[in-house]
Short mmCIF file of C-alpha atoms and ligand atoms in Angstrom, two decimals:
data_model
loop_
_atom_site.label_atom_id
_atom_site.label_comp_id
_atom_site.label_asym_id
_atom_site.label_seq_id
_atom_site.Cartn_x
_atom_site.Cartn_y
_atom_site.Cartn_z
CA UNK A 277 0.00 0.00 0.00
CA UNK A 278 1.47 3.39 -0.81
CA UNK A 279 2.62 5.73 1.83
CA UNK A 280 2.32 8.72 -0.24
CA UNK A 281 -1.28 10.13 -1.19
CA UNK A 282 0.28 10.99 -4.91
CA UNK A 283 2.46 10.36 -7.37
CA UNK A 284 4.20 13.41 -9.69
CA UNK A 285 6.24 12.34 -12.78
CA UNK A 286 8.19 15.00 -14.23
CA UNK A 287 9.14 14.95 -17.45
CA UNK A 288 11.74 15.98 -19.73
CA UNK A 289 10.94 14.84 -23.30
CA UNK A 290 13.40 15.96 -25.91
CA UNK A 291 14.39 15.72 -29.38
CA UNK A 292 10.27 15.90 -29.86
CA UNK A 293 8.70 16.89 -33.85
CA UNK A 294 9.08 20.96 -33.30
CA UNK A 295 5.90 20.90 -35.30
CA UNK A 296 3.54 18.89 -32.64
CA UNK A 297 5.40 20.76 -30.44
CA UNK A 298 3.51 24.46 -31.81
CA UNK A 299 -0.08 22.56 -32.24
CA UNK A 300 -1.85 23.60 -29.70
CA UNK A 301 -4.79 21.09 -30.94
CA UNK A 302 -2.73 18.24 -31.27
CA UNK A 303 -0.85 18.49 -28.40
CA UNK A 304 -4.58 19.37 -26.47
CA UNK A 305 -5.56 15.54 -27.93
CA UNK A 306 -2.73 14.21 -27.13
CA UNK A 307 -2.86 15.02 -23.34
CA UNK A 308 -5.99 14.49 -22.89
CA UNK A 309 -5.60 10.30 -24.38
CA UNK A 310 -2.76 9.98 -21.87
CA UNK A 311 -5.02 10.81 -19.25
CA UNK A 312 -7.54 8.63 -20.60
CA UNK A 313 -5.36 5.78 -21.64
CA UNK A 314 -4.27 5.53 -18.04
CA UNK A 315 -7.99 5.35 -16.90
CA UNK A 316 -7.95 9.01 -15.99
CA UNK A 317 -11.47 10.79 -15.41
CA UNK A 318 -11.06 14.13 -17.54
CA UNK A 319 -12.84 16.46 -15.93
CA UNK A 320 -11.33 19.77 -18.27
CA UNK A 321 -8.46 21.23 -20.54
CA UNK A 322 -6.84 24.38 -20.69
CA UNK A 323 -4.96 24.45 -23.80
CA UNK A 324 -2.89 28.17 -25.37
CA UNK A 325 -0.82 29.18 -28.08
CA UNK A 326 1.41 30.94 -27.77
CA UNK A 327 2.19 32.53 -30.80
CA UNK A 328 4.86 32.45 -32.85
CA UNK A 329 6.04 29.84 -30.86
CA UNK A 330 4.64 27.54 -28.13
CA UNK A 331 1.95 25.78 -26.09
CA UNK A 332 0.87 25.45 -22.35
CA UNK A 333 -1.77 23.40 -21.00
CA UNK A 334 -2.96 21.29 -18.44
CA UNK A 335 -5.79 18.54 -18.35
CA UNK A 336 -7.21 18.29 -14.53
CA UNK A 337 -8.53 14.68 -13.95
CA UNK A 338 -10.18 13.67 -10.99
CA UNK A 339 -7.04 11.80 -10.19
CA UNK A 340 -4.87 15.16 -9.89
CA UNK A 341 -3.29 16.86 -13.37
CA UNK A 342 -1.60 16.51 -16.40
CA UNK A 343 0.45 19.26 -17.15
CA UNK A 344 2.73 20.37 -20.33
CA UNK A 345 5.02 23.23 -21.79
CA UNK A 346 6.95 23.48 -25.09
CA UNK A 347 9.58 24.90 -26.61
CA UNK A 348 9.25 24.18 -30.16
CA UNK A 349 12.30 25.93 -31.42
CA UNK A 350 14.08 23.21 -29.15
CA UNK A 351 12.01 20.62 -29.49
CA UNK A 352 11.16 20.17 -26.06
CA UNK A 353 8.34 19.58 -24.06
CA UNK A 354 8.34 19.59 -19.89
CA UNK A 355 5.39 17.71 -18.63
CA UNK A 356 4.34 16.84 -14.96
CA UNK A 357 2.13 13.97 -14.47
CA UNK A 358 0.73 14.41 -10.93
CA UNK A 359 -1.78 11.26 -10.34
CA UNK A 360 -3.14 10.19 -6.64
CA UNK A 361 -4.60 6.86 -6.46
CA UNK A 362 -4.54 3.46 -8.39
CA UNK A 363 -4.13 5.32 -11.99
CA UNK A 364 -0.78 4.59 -13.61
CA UNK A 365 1.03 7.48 -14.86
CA UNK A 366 3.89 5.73 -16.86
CA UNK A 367 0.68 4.43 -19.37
CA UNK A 368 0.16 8.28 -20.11
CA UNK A 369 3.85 8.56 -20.18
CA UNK A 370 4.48 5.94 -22.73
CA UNK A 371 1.79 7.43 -25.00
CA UNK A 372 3.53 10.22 -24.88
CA UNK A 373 6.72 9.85 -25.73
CA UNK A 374 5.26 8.19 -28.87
CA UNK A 375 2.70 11.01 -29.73
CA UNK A 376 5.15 13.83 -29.64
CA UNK A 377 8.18 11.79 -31.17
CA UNK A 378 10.72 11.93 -28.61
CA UNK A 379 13.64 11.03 -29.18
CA UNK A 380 15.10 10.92 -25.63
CA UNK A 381 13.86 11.90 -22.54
CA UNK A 382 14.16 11.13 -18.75
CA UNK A 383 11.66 11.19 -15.64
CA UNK A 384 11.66 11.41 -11.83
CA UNK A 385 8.96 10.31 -9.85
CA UNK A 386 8.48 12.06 -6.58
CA UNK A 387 5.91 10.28 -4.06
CA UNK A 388 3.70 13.51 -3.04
CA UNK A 389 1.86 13.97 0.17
CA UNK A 390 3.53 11.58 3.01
CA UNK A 391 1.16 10.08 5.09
CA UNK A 392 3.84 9.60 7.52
CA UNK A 393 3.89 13.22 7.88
CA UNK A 394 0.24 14.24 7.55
CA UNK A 395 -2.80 14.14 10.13
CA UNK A 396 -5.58 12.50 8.48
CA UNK A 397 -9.02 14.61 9.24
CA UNK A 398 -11.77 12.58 10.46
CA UNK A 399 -14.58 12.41 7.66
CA UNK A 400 -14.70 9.84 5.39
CA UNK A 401 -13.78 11.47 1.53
CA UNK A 402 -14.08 8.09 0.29
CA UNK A 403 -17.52 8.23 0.41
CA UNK A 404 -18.19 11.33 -0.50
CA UNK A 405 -16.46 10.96 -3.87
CA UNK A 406 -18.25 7.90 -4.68
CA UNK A 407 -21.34 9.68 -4.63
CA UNK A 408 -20.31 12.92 -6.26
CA UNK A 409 -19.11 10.46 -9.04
CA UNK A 410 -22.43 8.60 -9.22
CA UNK A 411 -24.15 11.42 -11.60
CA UNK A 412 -21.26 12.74 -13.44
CA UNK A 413 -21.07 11.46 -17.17
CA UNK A 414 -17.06 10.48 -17.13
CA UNK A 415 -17.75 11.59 -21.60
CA UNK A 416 -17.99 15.23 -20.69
CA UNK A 417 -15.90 17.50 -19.90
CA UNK A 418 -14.91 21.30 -20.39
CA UNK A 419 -12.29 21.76 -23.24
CA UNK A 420 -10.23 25.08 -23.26
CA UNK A 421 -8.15 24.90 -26.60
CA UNK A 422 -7.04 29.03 -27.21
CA UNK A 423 -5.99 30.21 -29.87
CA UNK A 424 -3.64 33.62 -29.88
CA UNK A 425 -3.13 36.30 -32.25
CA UNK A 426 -0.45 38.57 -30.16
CA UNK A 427 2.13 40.71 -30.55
CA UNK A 428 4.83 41.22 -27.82
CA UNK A 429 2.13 43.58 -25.86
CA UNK A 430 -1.38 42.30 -26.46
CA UNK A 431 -3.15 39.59 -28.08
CA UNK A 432 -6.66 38.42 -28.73
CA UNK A 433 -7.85 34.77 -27.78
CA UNK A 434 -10.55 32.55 -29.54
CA UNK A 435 -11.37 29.45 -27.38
CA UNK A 436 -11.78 26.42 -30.12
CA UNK A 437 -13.41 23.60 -30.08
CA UNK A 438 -9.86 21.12 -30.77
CA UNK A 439 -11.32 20.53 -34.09
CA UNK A 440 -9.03 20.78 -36.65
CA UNK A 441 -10.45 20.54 -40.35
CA UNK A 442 -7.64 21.54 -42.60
CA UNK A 443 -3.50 22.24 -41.88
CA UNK A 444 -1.26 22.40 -44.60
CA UNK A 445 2.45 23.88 -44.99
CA UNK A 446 2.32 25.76 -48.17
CA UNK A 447 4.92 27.07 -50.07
CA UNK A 448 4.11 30.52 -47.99
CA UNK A 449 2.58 29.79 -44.93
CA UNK A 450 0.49 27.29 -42.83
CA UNK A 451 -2.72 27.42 -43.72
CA UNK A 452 -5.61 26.27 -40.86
CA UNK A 453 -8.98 25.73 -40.69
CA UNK A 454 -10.25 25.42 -36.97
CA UNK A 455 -13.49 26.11 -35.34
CA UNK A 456 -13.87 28.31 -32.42
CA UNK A 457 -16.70 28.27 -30.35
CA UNK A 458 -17.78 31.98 -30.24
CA UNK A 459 -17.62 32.93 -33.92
CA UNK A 460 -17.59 28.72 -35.80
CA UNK A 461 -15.12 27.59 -38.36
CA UNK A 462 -11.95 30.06 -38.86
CA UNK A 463 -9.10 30.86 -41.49
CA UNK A 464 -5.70 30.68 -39.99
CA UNK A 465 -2.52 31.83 -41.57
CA UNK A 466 0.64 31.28 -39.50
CA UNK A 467 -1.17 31.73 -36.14
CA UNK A 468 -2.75 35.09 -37.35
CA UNK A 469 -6.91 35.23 -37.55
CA UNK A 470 -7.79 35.96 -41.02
CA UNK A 471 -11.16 35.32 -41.15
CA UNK A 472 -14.51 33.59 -39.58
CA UNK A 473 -18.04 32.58 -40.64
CA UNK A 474 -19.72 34.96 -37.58
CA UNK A 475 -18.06 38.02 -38.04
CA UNK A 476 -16.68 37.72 -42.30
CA UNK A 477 -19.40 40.03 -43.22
CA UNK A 478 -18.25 42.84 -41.06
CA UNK A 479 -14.55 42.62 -43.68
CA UNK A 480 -15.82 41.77 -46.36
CA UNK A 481 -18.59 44.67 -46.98
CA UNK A 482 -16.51 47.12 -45.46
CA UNK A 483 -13.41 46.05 -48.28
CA UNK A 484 -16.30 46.11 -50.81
CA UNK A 485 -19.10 48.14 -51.14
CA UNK A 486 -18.01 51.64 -49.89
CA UNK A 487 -15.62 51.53 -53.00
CA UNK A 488 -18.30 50.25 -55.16
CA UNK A 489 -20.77 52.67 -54.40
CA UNK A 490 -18.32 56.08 -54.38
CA UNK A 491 -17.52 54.83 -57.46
CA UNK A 492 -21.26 54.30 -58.67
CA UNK A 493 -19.93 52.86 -61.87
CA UNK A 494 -16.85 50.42 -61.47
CA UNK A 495 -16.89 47.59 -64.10
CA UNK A 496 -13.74 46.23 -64.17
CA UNK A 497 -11.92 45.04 -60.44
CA UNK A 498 -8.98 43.76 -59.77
CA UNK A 499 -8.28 42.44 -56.04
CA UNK A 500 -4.98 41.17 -55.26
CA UNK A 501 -5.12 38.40 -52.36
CA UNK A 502 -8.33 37.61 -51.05
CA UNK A 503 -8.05 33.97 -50.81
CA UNK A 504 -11.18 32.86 -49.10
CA UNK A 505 -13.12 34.32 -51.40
CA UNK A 506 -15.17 37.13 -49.14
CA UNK A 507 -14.53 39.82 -51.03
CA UNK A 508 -15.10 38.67 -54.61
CA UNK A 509 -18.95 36.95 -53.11
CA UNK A 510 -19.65 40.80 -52.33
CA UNK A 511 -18.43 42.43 -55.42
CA UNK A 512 -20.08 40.14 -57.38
CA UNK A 513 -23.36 41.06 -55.67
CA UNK A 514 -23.05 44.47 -57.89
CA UNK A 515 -24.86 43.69 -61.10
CA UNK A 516 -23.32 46.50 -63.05
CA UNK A 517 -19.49 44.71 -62.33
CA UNK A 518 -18.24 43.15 -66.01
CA UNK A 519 -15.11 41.15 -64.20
CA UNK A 520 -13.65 40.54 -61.28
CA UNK A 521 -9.82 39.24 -61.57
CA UNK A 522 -9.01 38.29 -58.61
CA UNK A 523 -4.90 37.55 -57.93
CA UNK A 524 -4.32 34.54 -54.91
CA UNK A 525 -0.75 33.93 -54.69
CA UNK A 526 -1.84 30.58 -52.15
CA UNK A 527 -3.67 28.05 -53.98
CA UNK A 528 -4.11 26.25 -50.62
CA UNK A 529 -5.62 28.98 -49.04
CA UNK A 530 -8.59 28.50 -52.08
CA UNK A 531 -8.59 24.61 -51.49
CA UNK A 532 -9.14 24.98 -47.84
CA UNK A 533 -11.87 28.18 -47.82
CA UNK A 534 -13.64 26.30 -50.90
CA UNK A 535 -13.88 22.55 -48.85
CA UNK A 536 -14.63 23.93 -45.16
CA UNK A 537 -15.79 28.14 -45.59
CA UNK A 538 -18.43 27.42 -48.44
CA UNK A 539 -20.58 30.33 -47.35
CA UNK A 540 -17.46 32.95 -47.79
CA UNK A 541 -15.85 31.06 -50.73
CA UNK A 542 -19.44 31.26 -52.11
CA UNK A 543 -18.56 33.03 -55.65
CA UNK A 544 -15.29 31.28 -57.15
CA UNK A 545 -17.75 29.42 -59.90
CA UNK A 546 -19.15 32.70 -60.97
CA UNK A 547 -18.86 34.06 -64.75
CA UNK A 548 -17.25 36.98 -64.47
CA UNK A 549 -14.88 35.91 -61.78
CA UNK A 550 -11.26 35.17 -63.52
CA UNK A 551 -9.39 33.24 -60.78
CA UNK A 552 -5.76 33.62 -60.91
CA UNK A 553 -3.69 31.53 -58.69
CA UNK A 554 -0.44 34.22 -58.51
CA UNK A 555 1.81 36.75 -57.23
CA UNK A 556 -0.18 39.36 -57.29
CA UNK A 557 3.04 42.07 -56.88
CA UNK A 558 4.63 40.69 -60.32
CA UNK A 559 0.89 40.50 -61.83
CA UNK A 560 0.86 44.43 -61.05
CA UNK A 561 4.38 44.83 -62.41
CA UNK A 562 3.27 44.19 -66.11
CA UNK A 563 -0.78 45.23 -65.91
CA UNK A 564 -1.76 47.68 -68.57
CA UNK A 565 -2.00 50.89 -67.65
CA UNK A 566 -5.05 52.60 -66.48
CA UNK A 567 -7.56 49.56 -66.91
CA UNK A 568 -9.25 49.31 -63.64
CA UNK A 569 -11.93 50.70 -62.04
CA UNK A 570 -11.47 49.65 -58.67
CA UNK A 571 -8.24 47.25 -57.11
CA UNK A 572 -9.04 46.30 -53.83
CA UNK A 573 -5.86 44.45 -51.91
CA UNK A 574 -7.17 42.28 -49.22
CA UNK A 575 -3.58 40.79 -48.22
CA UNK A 576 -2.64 39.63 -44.53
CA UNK A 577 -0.52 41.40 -42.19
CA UNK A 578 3.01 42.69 -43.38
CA UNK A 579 4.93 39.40 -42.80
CA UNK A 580 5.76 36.62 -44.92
CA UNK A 581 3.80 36.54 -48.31
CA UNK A 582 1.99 39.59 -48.00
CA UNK A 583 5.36 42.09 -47.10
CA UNK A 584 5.62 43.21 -50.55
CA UNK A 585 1.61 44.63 -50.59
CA UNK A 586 3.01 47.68 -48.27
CA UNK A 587 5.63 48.86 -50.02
CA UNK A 588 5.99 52.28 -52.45
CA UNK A 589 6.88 49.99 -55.57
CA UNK A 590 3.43 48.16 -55.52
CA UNK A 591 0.88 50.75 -54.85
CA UNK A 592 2.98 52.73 -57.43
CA UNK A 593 1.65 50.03 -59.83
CA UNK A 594 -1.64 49.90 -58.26
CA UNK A 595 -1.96 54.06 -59.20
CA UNK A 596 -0.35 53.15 -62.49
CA UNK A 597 -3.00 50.06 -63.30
CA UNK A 598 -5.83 52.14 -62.48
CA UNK A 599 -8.23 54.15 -64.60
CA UNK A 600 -8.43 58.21 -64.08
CA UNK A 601 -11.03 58.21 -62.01
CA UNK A 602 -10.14 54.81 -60.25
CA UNK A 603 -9.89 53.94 -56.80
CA UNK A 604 -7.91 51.69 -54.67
CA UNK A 605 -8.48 50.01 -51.16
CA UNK A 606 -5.98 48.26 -49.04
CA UNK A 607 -6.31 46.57 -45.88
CA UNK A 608 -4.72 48.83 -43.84
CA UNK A 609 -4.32 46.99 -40.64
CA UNK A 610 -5.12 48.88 -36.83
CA UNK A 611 -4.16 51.72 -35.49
CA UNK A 612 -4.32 50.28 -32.16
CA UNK A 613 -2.74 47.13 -32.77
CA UNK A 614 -0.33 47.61 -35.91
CA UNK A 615 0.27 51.34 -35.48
CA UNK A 616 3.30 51.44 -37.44
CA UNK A 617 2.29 49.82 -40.46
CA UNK A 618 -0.95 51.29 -40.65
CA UNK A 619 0.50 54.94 -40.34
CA UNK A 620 3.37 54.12 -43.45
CA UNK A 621 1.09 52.60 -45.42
CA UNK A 622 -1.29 55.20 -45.42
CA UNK A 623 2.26 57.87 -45.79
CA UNK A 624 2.79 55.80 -48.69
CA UNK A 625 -0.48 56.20 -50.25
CA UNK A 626 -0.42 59.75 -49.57
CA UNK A 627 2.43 60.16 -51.39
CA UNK A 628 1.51 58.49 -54.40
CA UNK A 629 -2.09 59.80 -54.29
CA UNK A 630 -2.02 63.20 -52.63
CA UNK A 631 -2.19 63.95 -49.09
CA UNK A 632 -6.15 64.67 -49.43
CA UNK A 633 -6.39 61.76 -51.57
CA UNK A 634 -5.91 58.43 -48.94
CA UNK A 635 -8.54 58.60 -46.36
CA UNK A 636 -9.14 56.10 -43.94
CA UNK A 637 -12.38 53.95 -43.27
CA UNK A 638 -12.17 52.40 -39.75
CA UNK A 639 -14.61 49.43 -38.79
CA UNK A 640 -14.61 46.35 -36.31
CA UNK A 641 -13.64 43.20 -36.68
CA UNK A 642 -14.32 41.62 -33.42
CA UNK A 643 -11.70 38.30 -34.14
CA UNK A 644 -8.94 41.11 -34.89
CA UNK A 645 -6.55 42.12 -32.06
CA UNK A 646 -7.44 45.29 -30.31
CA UNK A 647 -10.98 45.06 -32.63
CA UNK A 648 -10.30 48.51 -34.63
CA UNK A 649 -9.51 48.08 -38.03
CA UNK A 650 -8.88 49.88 -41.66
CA UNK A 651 -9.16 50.02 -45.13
CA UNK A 652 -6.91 52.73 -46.80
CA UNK A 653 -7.57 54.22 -50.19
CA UNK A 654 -5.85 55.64 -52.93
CA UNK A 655 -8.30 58.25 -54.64
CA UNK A 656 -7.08 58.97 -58.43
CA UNK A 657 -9.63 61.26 -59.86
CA UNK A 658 -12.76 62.87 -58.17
CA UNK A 659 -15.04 59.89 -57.09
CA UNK A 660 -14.29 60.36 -53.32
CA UNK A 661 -15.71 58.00 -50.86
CA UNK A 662 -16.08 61.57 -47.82
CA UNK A 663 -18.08 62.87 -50.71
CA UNK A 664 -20.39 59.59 -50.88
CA UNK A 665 -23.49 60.91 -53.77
CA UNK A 666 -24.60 57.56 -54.80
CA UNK A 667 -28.64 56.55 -55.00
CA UNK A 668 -29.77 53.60 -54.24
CA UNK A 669 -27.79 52.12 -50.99
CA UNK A 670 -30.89 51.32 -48.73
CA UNK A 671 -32.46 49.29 -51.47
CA UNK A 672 -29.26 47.46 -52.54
CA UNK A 673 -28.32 46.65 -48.73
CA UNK A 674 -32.21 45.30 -48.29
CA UNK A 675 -31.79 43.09 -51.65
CA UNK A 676 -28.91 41.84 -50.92
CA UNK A 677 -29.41 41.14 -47.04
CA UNK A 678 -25.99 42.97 -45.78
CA UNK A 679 -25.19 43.04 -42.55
CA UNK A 680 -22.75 45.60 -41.75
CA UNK A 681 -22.54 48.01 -44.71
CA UNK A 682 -25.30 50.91 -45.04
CA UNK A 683 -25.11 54.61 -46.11
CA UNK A 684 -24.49 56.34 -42.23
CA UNK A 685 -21.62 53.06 -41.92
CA UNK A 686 -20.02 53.96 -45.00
CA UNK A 687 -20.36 58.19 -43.67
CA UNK A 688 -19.54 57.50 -40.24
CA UNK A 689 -16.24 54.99 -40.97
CA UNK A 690 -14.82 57.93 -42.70
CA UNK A 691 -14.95 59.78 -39.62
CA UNK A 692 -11.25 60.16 -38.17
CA UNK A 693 -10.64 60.26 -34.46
CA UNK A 694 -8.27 63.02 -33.28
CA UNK A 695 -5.59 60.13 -32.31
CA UNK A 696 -5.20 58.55 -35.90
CA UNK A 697 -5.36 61.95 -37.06
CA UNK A 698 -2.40 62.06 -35.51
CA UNK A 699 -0.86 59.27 -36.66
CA UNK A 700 -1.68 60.19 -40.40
CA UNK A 701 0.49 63.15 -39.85
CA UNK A 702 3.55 63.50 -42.29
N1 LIG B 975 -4.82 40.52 -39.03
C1 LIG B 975 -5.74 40.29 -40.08
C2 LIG B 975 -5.49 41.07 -41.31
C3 LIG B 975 -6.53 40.91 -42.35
C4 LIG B 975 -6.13 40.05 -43.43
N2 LIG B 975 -7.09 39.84 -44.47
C5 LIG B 975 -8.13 38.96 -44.17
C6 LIG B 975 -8.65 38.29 -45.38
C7 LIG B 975 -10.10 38.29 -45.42
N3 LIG B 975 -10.59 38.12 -46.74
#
C-alpha cells in the first residue's frame, strides 16, 4: 500500500517533432488520451498558443493533473504527471513519448503527500467521492483549446473547439482551418486570424461596397489576395461589375476556404470571376495601364507573403494600373494594434495619391486584435468616398441582405478620431 497520497512524474521529453510541439490542438488531444489511456477521469483542458512559438496546458482529472510546456524551437516539451490513487502514470507517459516523437527523454517520480507526515481529518472522503461520481457522465468535460493572435504587448484569444479541419504547410505559410466556439469555423494563416463565418461580413462589406458605391460605376476590379473568397462573393453582388480578376498567390488557401468556408468562398464558380492563382506584386508589375476601375488588396498582415503589398513599388503600380477616375483600397491593418504599419502605409499612399487623396475607413472586426480596423484608399480622380453621392444604398443593402454596410456606416467609418489623425500626420 502506498505511503504517499500521490504520485508526480516530471518529465523531460526531448528531441520531440518541433511541429507537434507548436499545435496547440494536437498536443490538447494528445494530453488528454494519456489521461484517458491511463484510466484518468477528464474532468477539463486548458490548452494556449502561444504565438509564434509555443503551447501550455494542463488537463485536470479527478485523479490530480496533467500538465505540459513546449519549446518548439528546441524541441522540447516539460510535462508533470501528478496522479493520486490506483491510476498509472507511466501508461500516459508511454503514450507520450510516442505522440510527440521523442527522441530521448528522462523522468523522476516524486511520491507527493507523506502520510507519515500528515494528520488524516476525520470524515470519510471516500464516500463522499463515490457519490459525487455517481451522476457525473465520465464523456464530458470542459475543453479550453485558445488560440492567440499577439504581438509582444497584447493579443486576442478565440477558445476552439480542438477541431481541426484543414492544416497544410504551403509554399508561404500554414494554412488552418479550426473552429472556435464563439464565432464557428476560422481561417488561420501562421497563427494570425484571417477570417470567420460569424463576423466575415463585417470585412468583407466594409473592403467592398463603400468603393463600389463612391464609385457608382466600377466595371472592371482587380483584387490582389483575397483567398477565401469574401470579397469577390460581395463584389459580385453588384450587377453593373463586367469582371472581377481576382490575384491569390496561395492556392491552398482556395482549397481549404472552398472545402470547409463554403458560405465565404461562395462566388469562385461565378462568370465573371477570372481566378488567378499568382503573385499578385509581379501580376501588377506588367498590368496595362489605367484599366481598372477599382483594385481592392485584401492581403494579410506585413509578414511573410503579404510584405511586398506595403511597399511604395506596388501601390505605385496599383496608381499606375488604375483608370483616371479609379480607386484603390488596401487593408490597412489597426491603429491600435499595428500602429506602425498602418501609419506608413497610409504615408505611402499619400504620397503616391495626394495627401487629401488616402482617407481612412475604420470598422470592427471583433476576431482582430485590439478590434479597430482599416481600409486605406488611394483616390485617383474625383469619385471620393467623404463625398459619398450615390442613389440607391438602402435598397441594394435590403436586396442583398448585408449586414454591416449601409449609407451612415459607410459616412460614419470615414470619420477620423483626433488620435489617428495624428498618426496620419507627415
Ligand atoms: N490581421 C488580419 C489582417 C486581415 C487580413 N485579411 C483577411 C482576409 C479576409 N478576406
Amino acid at each position: 500500500m502506498s505511503l504517499a497520497l500521490g504520485n508526480h512524474i516530471l518529465v523531460e521529453f526531448m528531441n520531440c517533432d518541433p511541429n507537434i510541439m507548436n499545435d496547440v490542438a494536437q498536443i490538447e488531444k494528445d494530453m488528454v488520451e494519456a489521461a484517458q489511456r491511463a484510466d484518468a477521469t477528464v474532468i477539463n483542458s486548458t490548452f494556449h498558443h502561444f504565438s509564434p512559438w509555443g503551447v501550455s496546458g494542463v488537463v485536470v482529472i479527478q485523479e490530480s493533473h496533467l500538465a505540459i510546456h513546449t519549446w518548439p524551437e528546441y524541441g522540447y516539451a516539460a510535462v508533470d504527471l501528478f496522479t493520486c490513487g490506483d491510476m498509472n502514470a507511466w501508461i500516459s507517459f508511454d503514450f507520450l513519448k510516442e505522440a510527440f516523437k521523442s527522441q530521448s527523454y528522462s523522468a523522476i517520480e516524486m511520491k507527493r503527500g507523506s502520510v507519515n507526515l500528515l494528520e488524516r481529518n476525520d470524515f470519510d472522503i471516500t464516500t463522499m467521492r463515490q457519490k459525487a461520481s455517481e451522476w457525473r457522465n465520465p464523456e464530458f468535460f470542459t475543453r479550453n483549446v485558445w488560440f492567440t493572435d499577439k504581438d509582444e504587448d497584447q493579443a486576442l484569444s478565440l477558445r476552439f473547439t480542438g477541431e481541426v479541419f484543414f492544416d497544410v504547410q504551403s509554399p508561404f505559410q500554414r494554412v488552418r482551418i479550426i473552429e472556435s466556439y464563439k464565432y464557428g469555423k476560422m481561417l488561420a494563416l501562421d497563427d494570425m486570424v484571417m477570417t470567420t463565418i460569424e463576423d466575415e461580413f463585417h470585412y468583407h462589406e466594409m473592403i467592398s461596397h463603400p468603393a463600389m458605391f463612391t464609385h457608382g460605376n466600377a466595371k472592371n476590379v482587380l483584387v490582389i489576395g483575397g483567398g477565401d473568397g469574401g470579397t469577390v462573393r460581395e463584389l459580385l453582388k453588384h450587377d453593373g461589375v463586367e469582371k472581377v480578376t481576382m490575384v491569390e498567390i496561395d492556392g491552398e488557401v482556395i482549397k481549404a476556404c472552398k472545402e470547409h468556408l463554403p458560405q465565404i468562398a461562395a462566388a469562385f464558380d461565378h462568370p465573371k470571376l477570372d481566378l488567378k492563382v499568382d503573385d499578385g506584386i509581379a501580376f501588377l508589375k506588367q498590368a496595362q495601364a489605367e484599366s481598372y476601375d477599382i483594385i481592392i488588396v485584401d492581403g494579410s498582415d506585413p509578414v511573410g507573403p503579404a510584405e511586398g503589398l506595403f511597399s511604395v513599388e506596388f501601390y505605385t503600380n496599383c496608381y499606375n494600373a488604375l483608370k483616371k477616375d479609379g480607386i484603390l483600397v488596401a487593408q490597412g491593418e489597426s491603429p491600435k494594434f499595428n500602429q506602425k504599419a498602418f501609419a506608413e502605409l497610409n504615408h505611402t499612399l499619400q504620397s503616391i495619391f495626394g495627401t487629401d487623396n488616402a482617407p481612412v475607413s475604420l470598422f470592427f472586426v471583433p476576431t482582430y486584435p485590439t478590434g479597430m480596423w482599416s481600409f486605406q484608399y488611394g483616390i485617383k480622380g474625383d469619385k471620393h468616398p467623404k463625398r459619398l453621392e450615390a442613389a440607391g444604398i438602402d435598397a441594394f443593402v435590403e436586396a442583398k441582405g448585408l449586414r454591416y454596410y449601409n449609407e451612415e456606416v459607410h459616412r460614419g467609418s470615414f470619420a477620423t478620431p483626433n488620435f489617428v489623425k495624428t498618426l496620419l500626420k507627415k
